[in-house]
């Protein structure tokens, strides 16, 4: 079995999860890492016996790779993906695709033209519990969705700056919106998306800050309706997940941590709960690697697929700026 040569741009929390998974696979060599903070790049490089870069584009253009992972803040997307397309290099990108819609749409066009293999880190799609929900609702479509991302404010300085993170709906709640699309269906008419937000004052330098809390309402093409609430004012994660209600049932899917999920199904016979410690990061990484090697075809969120979720998140975050139907 040929060993795959990989690079990773970014060495933060989520990059660490991916690097841990990648380095555990017997057919993988992590040969290069990059971070614009030299000390972090050097530490990650030493941990994986890899070459060190402080510029992700330099890594893409200098290394002979089979694939590259982009795990960078939302505002840092664009040039990295363009470099990968130029070099016909398959890439995995962590959500969100960008801090805005224009950048993501531009990259999606380049990826489509190049016919490039891509994957995006909507890791909930790889949970066995989500498969169970999909099977459950196949013949019993949901009528109502309620979603939550109620959490603390991440400590990185760029996150509270809406122009850099894109906002909580784009940077965090996008996971809930992706599951909503997967389990309930599309929201094609983005003009039907409505949002209320509070705590949207600007910072000391006049830059727009991420709202403290928001609530959005959705109408799905299926006729189902939904609402998703987000907040960043809690001392720690409080509730992340979604609830589906249909004829004779209620489903509750909760994420306590990346490797801690629970599904509760309530019907006329009572409530049955199941908790799992599956690692969806490792699962999505393995699926993409198998696709790169030509041994599998289980990429559940390509760039084009993720763009639909990103378009919905952007429409919810800034409805007046993203009011076109979702035809991505």
Short mmCIF file of C-alpha atoms in Angstrom, two decimals:
data_model
loop_
_atom_site.label_atom_id
_atom_site.label_comp_id
_atom_site.label_asym_id
_atom_site.label_seq_id
_atom_site.Cartn_x
_atom_site.Cartn_y
_atom_site.Cartn_z
CA UNK A 1 0.00 0.00 0.00
CA UNK A 2 1.46 3.34 -1.12
CA UNK A 3 1.93 5.84 1.68
CA UNK A 4 0.18 9.16 1.24
CA UNK A 5 2.15 12.38 1.67
CA UNK A 6 0.10 15.05 3.42
CA UNK A 7 0.45 18.64 4.53
CA UNK A 8 -1.55 20.65 7.05
CA UNK A 9 -1.93 24.43 7.14
CA UNK A 10 -2.90 25.63 10.60
CA UNK A 11 -1.93 24.16 13.96
CA UNK A 12 -4.77 25.26 16.24
CA UNK A 13 -7.31 23.16 18.15
CA UNK A 14 -9.12 21.56 15.22
CA UNK A 15 -5.90 21.12 13.25
CA UNK A 16 -4.56 19.20 16.23
CA UNK A 17 -7.55 16.83 16.03
CA UNK A 18 -6.89 16.21 12.35
CA UNK A 19 -3.14 15.80 12.82
CA UNK A 20 -3.73 13.28 15.59
CA UNK A 21 -6.03 11.28 13.35
CA UNK A 22 -3.81 11.49 10.28
CA UNK A 23 -0.69 10.46 12.14
CA UNK A 24 -2.50 7.39 13.50
CA UNK A 25 -3.07 5.94 10.02
CA UNK A 26 -0.46 3.44 8.87
CA UNK A 27 -0.52 4.61 5.24
CA UNK A 28 0.06 8.31 5.97
CA UNK A 29 3.11 10.54 6.31
CA UNK A 30 2.49 14.10 7.51
CA UNK A 31 5.47 15.68 5.75
CA UNK A 32 4.82 19.41 6.20
CA UNK A 33 2.90 21.79 8.45
CA UNK A 34 2.43 25.54 8.34
CA UNK A 35 1.31 28.25 10.73
CA UNK A 36 1.93 31.98 10.62
CA UNK A 37 3.04 31.77 14.26
CA UNK A 38 6.51 30.34 13.87
CA UNK A 39 6.68 28.80 17.33
CA UNK A 40 3.44 26.87 16.80
CA UNK A 41 4.53 25.72 13.36
CA UNK A 42 7.87 24.53 14.72
CA UNK A 43 6.24 22.65 17.59
CA UNK A 44 3.79 20.85 15.30
CA UNK A 45 6.54 20.06 12.81
CA UNK A 46 8.71 18.56 15.54
CA UNK A 47 5.81 16.46 16.85
CA UNK A 48 5.21 14.93 13.42
CA UNK A 49 8.80 14.90 12.10
CA UNK A 50 7.65 17.24 9.33
CA UNK A 51 9.02 20.28 7.57
CA UNK A 52 7.95 23.65 8.93
CA UNK A 53 6.51 26.63 7.06
CA UNK A 54 5.13 29.96 8.18
CA UNK A 55 3.15 30.45 4.94
CA UNK A 56 0.58 27.95 3.75
CA UNK A 57 0.87 28.91 0.09
CA UNK A 58 4.62 28.27 0.28
CA UNK A 59 3.88 24.81 1.66
CA UNK A 60 1.49 24.00 -1.19
CA UNK A 61 3.89 25.26 -3.84
CA UNK A 62 7.03 23.68 -2.39
CA UNK A 63 5.94 20.19 -1.34
CA UNK A 64 5.13 17.10 -3.38
CA UNK A 65 1.86 16.13 -1.71
CA UNK A 66 -1.07 13.82 -2.29
CA UNK A 67 -3.45 16.09 -0.36
CA UNK A 68 -3.47 19.03 2.03
CA UNK A 69 -5.61 20.02 5.02
CA UNK A 70 -6.58 23.67 5.50
CA UNK A 71 -7.47 24.35 9.15
CA UNK A 72 -7.27 28.13 9.31
CA UNK A 73 -9.49 30.97 10.57
CA UNK A 74 -12.39 31.96 8.28
CA UNK A 75 -10.71 35.13 7.04
CA UNK A 76 -7.59 33.20 5.91
CA UNK A 77 -9.34 31.26 3.16
CA UNK A 78 -8.99 32.06 -0.52
CA UNK A 79 -5.31 32.15 -1.48
CA UNK A 80 -4.71 28.72 0.03
CA UNK A 81 -7.45 27.03 -1.96
CA UNK A 82 -6.42 28.90 -5.12
CA UNK A 83 -2.89 27.54 -4.73
CA UNK A 84 -4.22 24.00 -4.29
CA UNK A 85 -6.32 24.32 -7.44
CA UNK A 86 -3.33 25.61 -9.42
CA UNK A 87 -1.34 22.56 -8.35
CA UNK A 88 -4.28 20.16 -8.86
CA UNK A 89 -3.88 19.17 -5.23
CA UNK A 90 -6.88 17.59 -3.46
CA UNK A 91 -7.71 19.49 -0.29
CA UNK A 92 -9.71 19.08 2.88
CA UNK A 93 -10.94 22.34 4.35
CA UNK A 94 -12.36 22.86 7.81
CA UNK A 95 -15.64 24.71 8.04
CA UNK A 96 -16.54 27.42 7.49
CA UNK A 97 -15.47 27.79 3.87
CA UNK A 98 -14.70 31.47 4.43
CA UNK A 99 -15.82 34.46 6.46
CA UNK A 100 -18.02 35.56 3.56
CA UNK A 101 -19.97 34.14 0.65
CA UNK A 102 -18.08 35.78 -2.21
CA UNK A 103 -14.80 34.02 -1.41
CA UNK A 104 -16.48 30.63 -1.07
CA UNK A 105 -18.38 31.03 -4.34
CA UNK A 106 -15.16 31.98 -6.14
CA UNK A 107 -13.32 28.93 -4.84
CA UNK A 108 -16.29 26.68 -5.64
CA UNK A 109 -16.13 27.83 -9.25
CA UNK A 110 -12.41 27.08 -9.46
CA UNK A 111 -12.84 23.65 -7.88
CA UNK A 112 -15.66 22.78 -10.29
CA UNK A 113 -13.68 23.89 -13.33
CA UNK A 114 -10.66 21.87 -12.22
CA UNK A 115 -12.70 18.79 -11.31
CA UNK A 116 -10.72 18.69 -8.07
CA UNK A 117 -11.42 16.26 -5.24
CA UNK A 118 -12.32 18.13 -2.04
CA UNK A 119 -13.87 17.53 1.36
CA UNK A 120 -15.19 19.86 4.06
CA UNK A 121 -15.20 19.24 7.80
CA UNK A 122 -18.89 18.85 8.61
CA UNK A 123 -17.97 15.94 10.82
CA UNK A 124 -21.46 15.22 12.20
CA UNK A 125 -22.25 13.62 8.84
CA UNK A 126 -19.95 10.74 9.80
CA UNK A 127 -21.74 9.86 13.03
CA UNK A 128 -23.56 6.54 13.17
CA UNK A 129 -26.23 8.31 15.24
CA UNK A 130 -26.90 10.66 12.34
CA UNK A 131 -27.29 7.66 10.02
CA UNK A 132 -29.90 6.32 12.42
CA UNK A 133 -31.78 9.61 12.31
CA UNK A 134 -31.67 9.63 8.51
CA UNK A 135 -33.13 6.13 8.41
CA UNK A 136 -35.79 6.99 11.01
CA UNK A 137 -37.09 10.08 9.19
CA UNK A 138 -36.92 8.65 5.68
CA UNK A 139 -40.58 7.64 5.70
CA UNK A 140 -41.60 10.02 8.51
CA UNK A 141 -40.49 13.49 7.45
CA UNK A 142 -39.95 16.05 10.22
CA UNK A 143 -42.43 18.88 10.55
CA UNK A 144 -40.49 20.99 13.05
CA UNK A 145 -36.81 21.56 13.73
CA UNK A 146 -35.34 23.34 16.74
CA UNK A 147 -31.58 23.84 16.86
CA UNK A 148 -29.17 25.34 19.38
CA UNK A 149 -25.58 26.47 19.69
CA UNK A 150 -25.42 27.92 23.20
CA UNK A 151 -21.82 28.32 24.26
CA UNK A 152 -19.06 30.60 25.49
CA UNK A 153 -17.08 33.03 23.35
CA UNK A 154 -13.95 31.38 21.91
CA UNK A 155 -10.79 33.05 23.26
CA UNK A 156 -9.04 33.74 19.94
CA UNK A 157 -9.11 37.50 19.22
CA UNK A 158 -10.41 37.25 15.67
CA UNK A 159 -13.56 35.34 16.64
CA UNK A 160 -15.55 38.28 18.06
CA UNK A 161 -14.77 40.39 14.97
CA UNK A 162 -17.58 39.73 12.55
CA UNK A 163 -15.47 40.77 9.58
CA UNK A 164 -12.94 38.05 10.41
CA UNK A 165 -14.99 35.14 11.75
CA UNK A 166 -18.13 35.77 9.72
CA UNK A 167 -20.22 35.60 12.89
CA UNK A 168 -21.38 32.78 15.16
CA UNK A 169 -23.85 31.39 12.63
CA UNK A 170 -21.11 31.09 10.02
CA UNK A 171 -18.34 29.89 12.33
CA UNK A 172 -20.18 27.60 14.77
CA UNK A 173 -23.90 27.19 14.17
CA UNK A 174 -23.13 26.17 10.59
CA UNK A 175 -22.85 22.59 11.92
CA UNK A 176 -26.49 22.71 13.04
CA UNK A 177 -27.57 24.23 9.74
CA UNK A 178 -25.72 21.52 7.84
CA UNK A 179 -27.53 18.82 9.80
CA UNK A 180 -30.81 20.63 9.19
CA UNK A 181 -30.23 20.41 5.45
CA UNK A 182 -29.18 16.78 5.69
CA UNK A 183 -32.12 15.64 7.80
CA UNK A 184 -34.97 17.98 6.83
CA UNK A 185 -34.01 19.22 3.35
CA UNK A 186 -33.12 22.38 1.52
CA UNK A 187 -34.07 25.96 2.22
CA UNK A 188 -33.95 27.02 -1.40
CA UNK A 189 -35.52 30.45 -1.01
CA UNK A 190 -33.07 32.25 1.26
CA UNK A 191 -35.43 35.22 1.34
CA UNK A 192 -37.56 33.14 3.73
CA UNK A 193 -34.75 33.17 6.32
CA UNK A 194 -35.40 35.66 9.13
CA UNK A 195 -33.09 36.58 12.00
CA UNK A 196 -33.26 38.55 15.21
CA UNK A 197 -30.02 39.38 17.04
CA UNK A 198 -29.01 41.26 20.15
CA UNK A 199 -25.73 42.71 21.39
CA UNK A 200 -24.44 43.88 18.01
CA UNK A 201 -22.59 47.00 19.06
CA UNK A 202 -19.23 47.76 17.53
CA UNK A 203 -15.86 47.45 19.20
CA UNK A 204 -13.61 50.28 20.32
CA UNK A 205 -12.17 50.59 16.83
CA UNK A 206 -15.63 50.68 15.25
CA UNK A 207 -15.37 47.15 13.85
CA UNK A 208 -18.62 45.19 13.96
CA UNK A 209 -18.71 42.55 16.68
CA UNK A 210 -20.43 39.16 16.68
CA UNK A 211 -23.90 39.43 18.28
CA UNK A 212 -24.26 38.07 21.79
CA UNK A 213 -27.32 36.04 20.83
CA UNK A 214 -29.48 35.41 17.80
CA UNK A 215 -32.52 33.45 16.66
CA UNK A 216 -33.32 32.51 13.09
CA UNK A 217 -36.46 31.07 11.54
CA UNK A 218 -36.46 28.77 8.51
CA UNK A 219 -38.99 27.33 6.08
CA UNK A 220 -37.80 24.20 4.32
CA UNK A 221 -38.79 23.18 0.80
CA UNK A 222 -40.51 20.13 2.36
CA UNK A 223 -42.93 22.43 4.20
CA UNK A 224 -41.26 21.89 7.57
CA UNK A 225 -40.46 24.92 9.69
CA UNK A 226 -37.62 25.51 12.07
CA UNK A 227 -35.78 27.82 14.40
CA UNK A 228 -32.14 27.90 15.45
CA UNK A 229 -30.88 29.83 18.48
CA UNK A 230 -27.27 30.81 19.12
CA UNK A 231 -25.53 32.54 22.01
CA UNK A 232 -21.94 33.17 23.07
CA UNK A 233 -22.46 34.47 26.61
CA UNK A 234 -22.30 31.30 28.69
CA UNK A 235 -19.34 30.22 30.85
CA UNK A 236 -19.05 26.96 28.90
CA UNK A 237 -20.89 24.89 26.31
CA UNK A 238 -24.50 24.51 27.43
CA UNK A 239 -26.44 23.02 24.54
CA UNK A 240 -25.37 22.13 21.00
CA UNK A 241 -27.62 20.05 18.79
CA UNK A 242 -31.04 19.83 17.24
CA UNK A 243 -34.49 18.42 17.86
CA UNK A 244 -36.84 17.06 15.21
CA UNK A 245 -40.58 16.61 15.65
CA UNK A 246 -42.77 14.60 13.30
CA UNK A 247 -45.98 12.60 13.42
CA UNK A 248 -45.71 10.56 16.61
CA UNK A 249 -42.07 11.20 17.47
CA UNK A 250 -39.43 13.59 18.72
CA UNK A 251 -35.69 13.16 18.12
CA UNK A 252 -32.98 14.92 20.12
CA UNK A 253 -29.38 14.84 18.86
CA UNK A 254 -26.83 16.47 21.17
CA UNK A 255 -23.09 17.09 20.88
CA UNK A 256 -21.32 17.52 24.21
CA UNK A 257 -17.89 17.28 22.61
CA UNK A 258 -16.45 16.10 19.31
CA UNK A 259 -16.32 12.52 20.60
CA UNK A 260 -19.42 12.66 22.82
CA UNK A 261 -22.84 12.55 21.17
CA UNK A 262 -26.27 11.40 22.30
CA UNK A 263 -29.48 10.56 20.47
CA UNK A 264 -32.86 10.31 22.24
CA UNK A 265 -35.91 9.04 20.34
CA UNK A 266 -39.33 9.56 21.92
CA UNK A 267 -42.37 7.73 20.56
CA UNK A 268 -45.64 6.39 21.97
CA UNK A 269 -43.71 3.53 23.60
CA UNK A 270 -41.36 5.84 25.54
CA UNK A 271 -37.87 7.29 25.13
CA UNK A 272 -34.80 5.36 24.02
CA UNK A 273 -31.39 7.02 24.37
CA UNK A 274 -28.03 6.09 22.93
CA UNK A 275 -24.69 7.73 23.62
CA UNK A 276 -21.55 7.21 21.56
CA UNK A 277 -17.87 8.15 21.72
CA UNK A 278 -17.21 7.78 18.00
CA UNK A 279 -14.48 10.02 16.55
CA UNK A 280 -16.07 11.65 13.49
CA UNK A 281 -12.89 13.64 12.74
CA UNK A 282 -10.94 10.44 12.18
CA UNK A 283 -13.85 9.02 10.16
CA UNK A 284 -14.06 11.97 7.76
CA UNK A 285 -10.27 12.09 7.39
CA UNK A 286 -10.14 8.36 6.59
CA UNK A 287 -12.93 8.70 4.03
CA UNK A 288 -11.16 11.55 2.24
CA UNK A 289 -7.83 9.69 2.26
CA UNK A 290 -9.47 6.63 0.73
CA UNK A 291 -10.99 8.84 -1.97
CA UNK A 292 -7.59 10.42 -2.68
CA UNK A 293 -6.03 6.97 -2.97
CA UNK A 294 -8.83 5.75 -5.25
CA UNK A 295 -9.97 3.17 -2.72
CA UNK A 296 -13.29 4.70 -1.68
CA UNK A 297 -16.05 7.19 -2.45
CA UNK A 298 -17.49 8.27 0.88
CA UNK A 299 -16.87 12.02 0.89
CA UNK A 300 -20.12 13.24 2.43
CA UNK A 301 -19.48 16.96 2.13
CA UNK A 302 -17.62 18.13 -0.96
CA UNK A 303 -16.88 21.82 -1.47
CA UNK A 304 -19.98 22.16 -3.67
CA UNK A 305 -22.18 20.48 -1.06
CA UNK A 306 -20.70 22.58 1.76
CA UNK A 307 -21.35 25.75 -0.23
CA UNK A 308 -25.08 25.16 0.14
CA UNK A 309 -24.72 25.09 3.92
CA UNK A 310 -22.40 28.10 3.86
CA UNK A 311 -24.90 30.03 1.72
CA UNK A 312 -27.63 29.29 4.25
CA UNK A 313 -25.40 30.35 7.17
CA UNK A 314 -24.47 33.59 5.41
CA UNK A 315 -28.11 34.30 4.62
CA UNK A 316 -28.97 33.83 8.28
CA UNK A 317 -26.03 35.93 9.46
CA UNK A 318 -26.65 38.83 7.10
CA UNK A 319 -30.05 38.38 5.45
CA UNK A 320 -30.07 41.79 3.79
CA UNK A 321 -26.80 41.01 1.98
CA UNK A 322 -27.58 37.40 1.00
CA UNK A 323 -31.19 37.49 -0.12
CA UNK A 324 -31.00 35.44 -3.32
CA UNK A 325 -32.50 31.94 -3.67
CA UNK A 326 -30.02 29.19 -2.80
CA UNK A 327 -29.01 27.90 -6.21
CA UNK A 328 -25.43 26.99 -5.34
#
